[in-house]
XYZ file of C-alpha atoms in Angstrom:
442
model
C 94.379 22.190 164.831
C 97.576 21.652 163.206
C 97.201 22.721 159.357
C 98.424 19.955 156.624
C 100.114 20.857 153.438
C 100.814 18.650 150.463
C 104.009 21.162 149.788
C 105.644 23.811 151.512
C 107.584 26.404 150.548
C 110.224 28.224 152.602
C 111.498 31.431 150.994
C 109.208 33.593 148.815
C 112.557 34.629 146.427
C 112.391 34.074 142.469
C 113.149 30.351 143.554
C 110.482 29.495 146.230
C 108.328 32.005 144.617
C 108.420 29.926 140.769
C 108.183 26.751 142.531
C 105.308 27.514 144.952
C 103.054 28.593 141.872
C 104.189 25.287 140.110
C 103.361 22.980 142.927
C 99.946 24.584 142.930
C 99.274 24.457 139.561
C 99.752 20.466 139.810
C 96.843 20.573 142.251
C 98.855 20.313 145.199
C 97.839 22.030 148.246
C 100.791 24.931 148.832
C 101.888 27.122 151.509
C 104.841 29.881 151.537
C 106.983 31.042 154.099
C 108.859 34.408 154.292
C 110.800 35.191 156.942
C 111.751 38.853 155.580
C 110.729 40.829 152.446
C 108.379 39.338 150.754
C 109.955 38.784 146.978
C 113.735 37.959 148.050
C 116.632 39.407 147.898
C 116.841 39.876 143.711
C 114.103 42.544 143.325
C 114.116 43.885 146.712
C 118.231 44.331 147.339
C 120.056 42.917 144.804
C 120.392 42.289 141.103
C 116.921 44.409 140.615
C 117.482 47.483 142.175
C 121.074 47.103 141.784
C 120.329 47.455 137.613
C 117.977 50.514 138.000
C 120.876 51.884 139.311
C 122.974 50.953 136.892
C 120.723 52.364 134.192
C 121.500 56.127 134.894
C 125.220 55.318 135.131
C 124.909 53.571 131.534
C 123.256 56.581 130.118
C 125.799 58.935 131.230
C 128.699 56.442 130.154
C 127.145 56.228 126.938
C 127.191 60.083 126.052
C 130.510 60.454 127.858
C 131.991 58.290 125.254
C 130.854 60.320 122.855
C 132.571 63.893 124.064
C 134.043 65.639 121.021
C 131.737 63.692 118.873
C 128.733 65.494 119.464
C 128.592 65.773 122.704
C 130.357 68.410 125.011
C 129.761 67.492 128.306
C 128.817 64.478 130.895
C 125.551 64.683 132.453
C 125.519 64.700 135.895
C 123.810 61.914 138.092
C 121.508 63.304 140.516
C 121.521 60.370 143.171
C 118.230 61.368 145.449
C 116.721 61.036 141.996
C 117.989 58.135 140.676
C 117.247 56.698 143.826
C 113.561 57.292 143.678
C 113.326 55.751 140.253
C 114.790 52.473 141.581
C 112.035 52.532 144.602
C 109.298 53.431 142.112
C 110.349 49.477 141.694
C 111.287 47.778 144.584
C 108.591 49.809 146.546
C 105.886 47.499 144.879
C 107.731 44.230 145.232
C 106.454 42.744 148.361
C 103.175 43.606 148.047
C 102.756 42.618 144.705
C 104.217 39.595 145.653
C 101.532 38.944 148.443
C 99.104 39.619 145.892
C 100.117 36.874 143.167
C 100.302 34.405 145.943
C 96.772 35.075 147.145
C 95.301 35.451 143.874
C 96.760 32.015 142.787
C 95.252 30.643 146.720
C 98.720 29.798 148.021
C 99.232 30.115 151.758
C 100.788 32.781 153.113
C 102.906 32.731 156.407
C 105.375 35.456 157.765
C 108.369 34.755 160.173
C 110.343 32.290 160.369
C 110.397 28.442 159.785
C 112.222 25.657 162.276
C 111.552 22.690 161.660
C 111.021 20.103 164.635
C 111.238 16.743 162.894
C 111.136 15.636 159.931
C 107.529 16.469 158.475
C 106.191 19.681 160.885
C 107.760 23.105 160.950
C 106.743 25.530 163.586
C 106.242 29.309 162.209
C 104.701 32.308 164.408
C 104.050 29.919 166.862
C 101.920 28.134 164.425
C 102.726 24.108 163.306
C 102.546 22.976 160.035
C 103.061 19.212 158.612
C 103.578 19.034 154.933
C 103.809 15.900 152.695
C 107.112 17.451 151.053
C 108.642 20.691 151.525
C 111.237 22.987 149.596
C 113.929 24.881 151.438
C 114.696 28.052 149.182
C 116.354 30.932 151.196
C 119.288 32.138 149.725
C 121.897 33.876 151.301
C 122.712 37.021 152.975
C 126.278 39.152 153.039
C 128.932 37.893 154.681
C 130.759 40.055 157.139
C 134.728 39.590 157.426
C 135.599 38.684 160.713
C 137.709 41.431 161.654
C 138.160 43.917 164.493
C 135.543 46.444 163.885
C 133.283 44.435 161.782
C 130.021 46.199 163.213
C 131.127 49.236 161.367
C 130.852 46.898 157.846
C 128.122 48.032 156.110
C 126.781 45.774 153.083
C 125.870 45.551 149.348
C 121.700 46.157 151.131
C 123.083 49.260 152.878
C 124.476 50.861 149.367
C 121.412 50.034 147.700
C 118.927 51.876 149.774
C 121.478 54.905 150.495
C 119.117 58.361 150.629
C 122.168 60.552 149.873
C 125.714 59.158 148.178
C 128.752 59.664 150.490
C 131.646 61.704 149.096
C 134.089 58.546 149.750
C 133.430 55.204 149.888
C 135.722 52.166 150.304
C 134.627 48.404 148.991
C 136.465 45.337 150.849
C 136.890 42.933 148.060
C 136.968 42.446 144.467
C 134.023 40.715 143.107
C 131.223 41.077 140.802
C 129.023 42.955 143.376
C 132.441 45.249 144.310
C 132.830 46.224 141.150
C 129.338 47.318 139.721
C 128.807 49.112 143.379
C 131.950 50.877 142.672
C 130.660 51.846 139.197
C 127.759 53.288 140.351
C 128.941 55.191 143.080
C 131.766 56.341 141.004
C 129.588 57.465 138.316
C 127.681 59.177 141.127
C 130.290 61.332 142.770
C 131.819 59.580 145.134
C 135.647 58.765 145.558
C 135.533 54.966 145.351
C 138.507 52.488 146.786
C 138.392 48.864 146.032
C 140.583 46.864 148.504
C 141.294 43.460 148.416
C 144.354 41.008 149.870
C 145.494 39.409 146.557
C 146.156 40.777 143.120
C 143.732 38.691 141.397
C 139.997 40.364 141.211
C 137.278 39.083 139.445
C 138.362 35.164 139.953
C 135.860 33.393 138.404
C 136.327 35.754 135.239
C 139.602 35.982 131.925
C 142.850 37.752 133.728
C 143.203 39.319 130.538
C 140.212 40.603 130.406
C 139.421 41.358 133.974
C 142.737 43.365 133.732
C 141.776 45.249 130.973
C 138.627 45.980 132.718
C 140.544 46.991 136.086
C 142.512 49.750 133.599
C 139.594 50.944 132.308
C 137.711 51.987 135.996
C 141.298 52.925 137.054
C 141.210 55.689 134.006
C 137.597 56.675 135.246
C 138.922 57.236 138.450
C 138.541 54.481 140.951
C 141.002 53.107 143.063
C 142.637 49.937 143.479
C 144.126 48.645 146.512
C 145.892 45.184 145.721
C 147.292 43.037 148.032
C 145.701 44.493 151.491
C 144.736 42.464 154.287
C 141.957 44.377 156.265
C 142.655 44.235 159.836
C 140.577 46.255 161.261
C 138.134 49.385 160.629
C 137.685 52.069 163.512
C 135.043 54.761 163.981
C 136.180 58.393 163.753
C 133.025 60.128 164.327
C 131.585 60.857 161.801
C 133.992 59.119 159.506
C 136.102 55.462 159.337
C 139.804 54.415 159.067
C 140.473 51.336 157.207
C 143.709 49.697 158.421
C 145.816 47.045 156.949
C 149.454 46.529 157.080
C 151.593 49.524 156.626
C 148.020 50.711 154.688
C 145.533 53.084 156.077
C 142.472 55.092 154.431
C 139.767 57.107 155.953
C 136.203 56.942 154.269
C 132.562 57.872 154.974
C 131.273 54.284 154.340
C 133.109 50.837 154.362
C 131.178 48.226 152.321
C 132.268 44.556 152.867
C 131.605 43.084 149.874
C 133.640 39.547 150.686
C 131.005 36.623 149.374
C 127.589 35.466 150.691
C 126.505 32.879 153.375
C 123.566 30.059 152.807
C 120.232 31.479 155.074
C 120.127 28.223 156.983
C 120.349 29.675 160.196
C 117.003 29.368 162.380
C 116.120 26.529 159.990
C 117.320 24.039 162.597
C 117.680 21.542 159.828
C 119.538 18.682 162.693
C 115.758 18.197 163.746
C 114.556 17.524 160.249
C 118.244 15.356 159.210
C 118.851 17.594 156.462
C 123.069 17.699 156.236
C 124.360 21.339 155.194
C 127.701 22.952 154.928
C 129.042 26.845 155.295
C 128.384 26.838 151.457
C 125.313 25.887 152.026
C 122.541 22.169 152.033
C 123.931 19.419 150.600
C 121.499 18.209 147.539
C 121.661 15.527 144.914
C 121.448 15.081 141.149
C 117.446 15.410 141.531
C 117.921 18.797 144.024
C 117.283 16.228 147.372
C 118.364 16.824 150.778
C 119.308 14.127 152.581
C 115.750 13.210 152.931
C 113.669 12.343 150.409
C 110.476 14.665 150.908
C 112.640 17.590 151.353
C 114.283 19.420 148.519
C 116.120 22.785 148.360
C 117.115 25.118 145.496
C 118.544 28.461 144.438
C 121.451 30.181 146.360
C 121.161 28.071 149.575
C 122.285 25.083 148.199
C 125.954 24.192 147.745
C 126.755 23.691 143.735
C 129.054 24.274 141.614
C 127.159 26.451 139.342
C 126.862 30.095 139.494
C 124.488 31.526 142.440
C 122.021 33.691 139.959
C 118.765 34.539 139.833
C 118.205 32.739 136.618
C 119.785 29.541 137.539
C 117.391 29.747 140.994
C 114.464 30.061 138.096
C 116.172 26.960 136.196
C 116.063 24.753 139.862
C 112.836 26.020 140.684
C 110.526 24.579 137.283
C 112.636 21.709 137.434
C 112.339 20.828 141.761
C 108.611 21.374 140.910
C 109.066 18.473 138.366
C 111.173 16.087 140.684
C 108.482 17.013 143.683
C 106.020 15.535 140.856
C 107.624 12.241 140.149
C 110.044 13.307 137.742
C 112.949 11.028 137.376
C 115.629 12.840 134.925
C 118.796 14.669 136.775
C 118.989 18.012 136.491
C 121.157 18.991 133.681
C 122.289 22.374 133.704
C 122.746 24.262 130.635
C 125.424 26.932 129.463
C 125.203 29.347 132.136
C 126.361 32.999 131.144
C 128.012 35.171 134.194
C 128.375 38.919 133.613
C 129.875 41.781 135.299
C 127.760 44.846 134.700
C 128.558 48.602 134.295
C 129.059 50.971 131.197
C 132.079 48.330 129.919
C 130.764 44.692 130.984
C 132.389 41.413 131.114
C 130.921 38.600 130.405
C 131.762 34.944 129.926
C 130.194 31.124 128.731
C 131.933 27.754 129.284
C 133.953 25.832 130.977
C 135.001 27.500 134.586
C 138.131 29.628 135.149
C 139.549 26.884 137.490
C 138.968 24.477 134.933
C 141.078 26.255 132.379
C 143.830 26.639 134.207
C 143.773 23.070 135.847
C 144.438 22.104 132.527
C 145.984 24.832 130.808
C 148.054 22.364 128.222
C 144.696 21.331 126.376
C 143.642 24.588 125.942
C 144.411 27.976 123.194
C 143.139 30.911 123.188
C 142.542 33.466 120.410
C 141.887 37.438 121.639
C 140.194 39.710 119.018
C 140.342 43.448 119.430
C 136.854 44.499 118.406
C 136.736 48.492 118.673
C 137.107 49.008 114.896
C 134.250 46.663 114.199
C 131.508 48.600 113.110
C 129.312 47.833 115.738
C 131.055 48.994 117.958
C 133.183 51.866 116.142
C 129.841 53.800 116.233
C 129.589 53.629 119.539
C 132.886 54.710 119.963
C 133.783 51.619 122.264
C 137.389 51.463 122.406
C 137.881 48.669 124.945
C 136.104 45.882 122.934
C 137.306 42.181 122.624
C 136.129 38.809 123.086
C 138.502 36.288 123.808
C 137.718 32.674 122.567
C 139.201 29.405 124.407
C 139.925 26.023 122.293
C 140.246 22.665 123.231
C 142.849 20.447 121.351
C 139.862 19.724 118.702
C 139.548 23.320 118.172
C 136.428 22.760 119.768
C 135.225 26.521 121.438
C 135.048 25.735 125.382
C 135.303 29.117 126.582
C 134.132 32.971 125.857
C 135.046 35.756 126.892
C 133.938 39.262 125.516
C 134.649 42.964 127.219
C 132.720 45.634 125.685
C 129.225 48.265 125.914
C 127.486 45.298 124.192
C 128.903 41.838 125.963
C 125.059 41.117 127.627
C 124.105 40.705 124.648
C 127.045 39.191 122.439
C 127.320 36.739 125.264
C 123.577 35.982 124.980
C 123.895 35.465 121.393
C 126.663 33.151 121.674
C 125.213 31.419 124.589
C 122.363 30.094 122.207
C 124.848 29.165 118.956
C 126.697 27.280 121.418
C 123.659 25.208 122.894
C 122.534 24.474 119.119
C 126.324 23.492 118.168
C 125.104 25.817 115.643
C 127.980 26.016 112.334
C 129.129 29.159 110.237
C 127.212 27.901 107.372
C 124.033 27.587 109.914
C 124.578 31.494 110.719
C 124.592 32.445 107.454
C 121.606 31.410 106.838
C 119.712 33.864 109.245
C 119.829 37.906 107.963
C 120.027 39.857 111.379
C 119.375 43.515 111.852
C 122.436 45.469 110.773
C 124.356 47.039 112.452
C 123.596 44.980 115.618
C 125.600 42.471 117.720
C 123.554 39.714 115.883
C 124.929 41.133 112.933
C 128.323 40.035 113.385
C 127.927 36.573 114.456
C 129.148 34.449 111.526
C 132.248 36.554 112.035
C 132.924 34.492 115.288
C 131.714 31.161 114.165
């Protein structure tokens, strides 16, 4: 007997995951589909585990800034440990995942879902009709389509890595490039960053991104600008990297060169959902092409940033618009940030639309390090950078420094409440703390 759903769920990530538990809680009946790791791809092999990481490298950046100031040397990273403290984590995510769903009496399926029309899907050889349904399962790597691609291992392979190799080369220059490259920097290893134009980072300040770029260049990673991978070759037990008139041998290539939608195996034709390569095509109120099927998080195509917390933003508010709910989705200020001991972060209008536009727009850079907040800290690469429109109206920020997570944060919420210097004043923040210093930017 075919089973009958009110909603169902495909893709147990933070997305799927949120949703599921909010169509329940509206008394609908709910199933979930996983085809892979039960959790997704943020606390199993990406952001989560990815940050655990990043945690020992932060501590040791934090104590190598202070050499000669109390400190004499730079602690080493042990990686087999390190390691083990980011599985005491992601060791428990699937099957505490399995355990939430259960315990809230949502439907559990493993393997994956193709749909055959428009209201059954067929998963494990089992068919399932569902009133609506909710497509919500991400993306994966991409792998450049080179010669030698099969030797390209991915941003996964790093993050499960038992021992650190002594070199490793990254293909391409964004955010996941560069904290992989801080890590395994910070690690040991000799780290190369290639990509095939001169302008990393994209979606990020030049100015900034270049200041960042000198400051992993002085802790000793290399750059590669303006390299075209052709091919990689096996050495045994090694790889050579080859571009033109460029060549580098390394223990591990990482192609780190964008994501692709998981729509694959969907077969989304049968069910007359439309999708591109970026990924399904959705409207203002997160619809597919039909009605009773919506999608959300990373595997739709959007103009927004393709993060974990946006995926949480779509998911309470599909749950709404799979309720009845009749308000477009309206996206907030959405910070992006590029972690590691000095991280970038940024607010407001897109890069792309700055410099469409470039003529309505100023810029003023500050030069923080002798700011007290972060003079004791010794951080000598601070500054935020703050875009204008031709109403001196703030559009844009931009901050570089140990503390930008949380300056951007800050900002992020004066922004949202239009929030005035008079308005700051008014609150008495912890001092010294980023907090602190706010009515110095308003």
């Amino acid at each position: 007997m075919m089973k009958k759903y009110d909603a169902i769920v495909i893709g147990s990530g933070p997305a799927g995951n949120a949703a599921a538990y909010a169509l329940k809680e509206q008394g609908k009946t709910t199933a979930i589909i996983e085809s892979d790791l039960w959790g997704g791809t943020c606390p199993n092999r990406g952001c989560d585990p990815k940050k655990m990481l990043m945690s020992g490298v932060e501590a040791q950046k934090r104590i190598e800034t202070m050499i000669g100031n109390g400190f004499e040397e730079t602690p080493k990273i042990v990686w087999e440990d390190l390691m083990a403290f980011k599985k005491s984590y992601t060791d428990t995510v699937p099957q505490n995942t399995k355990n939430g769903l259960d315990a809230a009496e949502i439907d559990r399926y493993q393997g994956q879902a193709s749909f055959i029309n428009k209201t059954q899907i067929v998963v494990d050889d089992q068919t399932l009709t569902a009133e609506q349904f909710l497509i919500a399962t991400g993306q994966r790597p991409a792998v450049l389509p080179i010669e030698g691609q099969e030797f390209l291992q991915s941003s996964t392979d790093f993050l499960s890595l038992d021992h650190l190799p002594e070199k490793i080369v990254f293909i391409g220059a964004g955010y996941i490039a560069f904290e992989l490259a801080v890590i395994a920097n910070a690690a040991g290893s000799e780290v190369h960053i290639i990509h095939h134009n001169d302008r990393p980072l994209k979606e990020f300040d030049v100015e900034l991104v270049n200041d960042l770029v000198e400051h992993l260049k002085q802790a000793g990673i290399n750059f590669h600008f303006n390299v075209n991978t052709k091919a990689i070759e096996l050495l045994h037990p090694n790889y050579r990297v080859t571009g033109e008139n460029f060549e580098l041998v390394a223990d591990m290539v990482i192609g780190a060169t964008g994501r692709n939608p998981n729509v694959e195996g969907l077969n989304l034709e049968n069910a007359g959902v439309s999708y591109d390569k970026r990924g399904i095509k959705v409207d203002d109120h997160l619809r597919t092409t039909q009605q009773h099927i919506f999608a959300c998080g990373d595997v739709i195509t959007k103009s927004q940033p393709k993060l974990t917390p946006v995926a949480g933003f779509e998911a309470a508010y599909v749950a709404k618009a799979m309720n009845g709910e009749t308000k477009a989705i309206d996206y907030p200020l959405i910070p992006t940030i590029v972690f590691g001991d000095q991280r970038l972060a940024r607010i407001g209008l897109s890069e792309r639309e700055l410099a469409d536009h470039a003529e309505n727009y100023h810029s003023e850079t500050t030069d923080l390090s002798s700011w007290y907040t972060y003079h004791r800290i010794n951080d000598q690469g601070a500054k935020i950078k703050f875009v204008y429109d031709e109403k001196n109206r703030i559009v844009s920020i931009s901050c570089l420094s140990q503390l930008a997570d949380e300056v951007i944060n800050y900002l992020l919420i004066v922004l949202m409440k239009k929030m005035t210097h008079e308005e700051i004043e008014r609150y008495i923040f912890a001092y010294p703390s980023p907090a602190s210093d706010l009515s110095y930017f308003i």
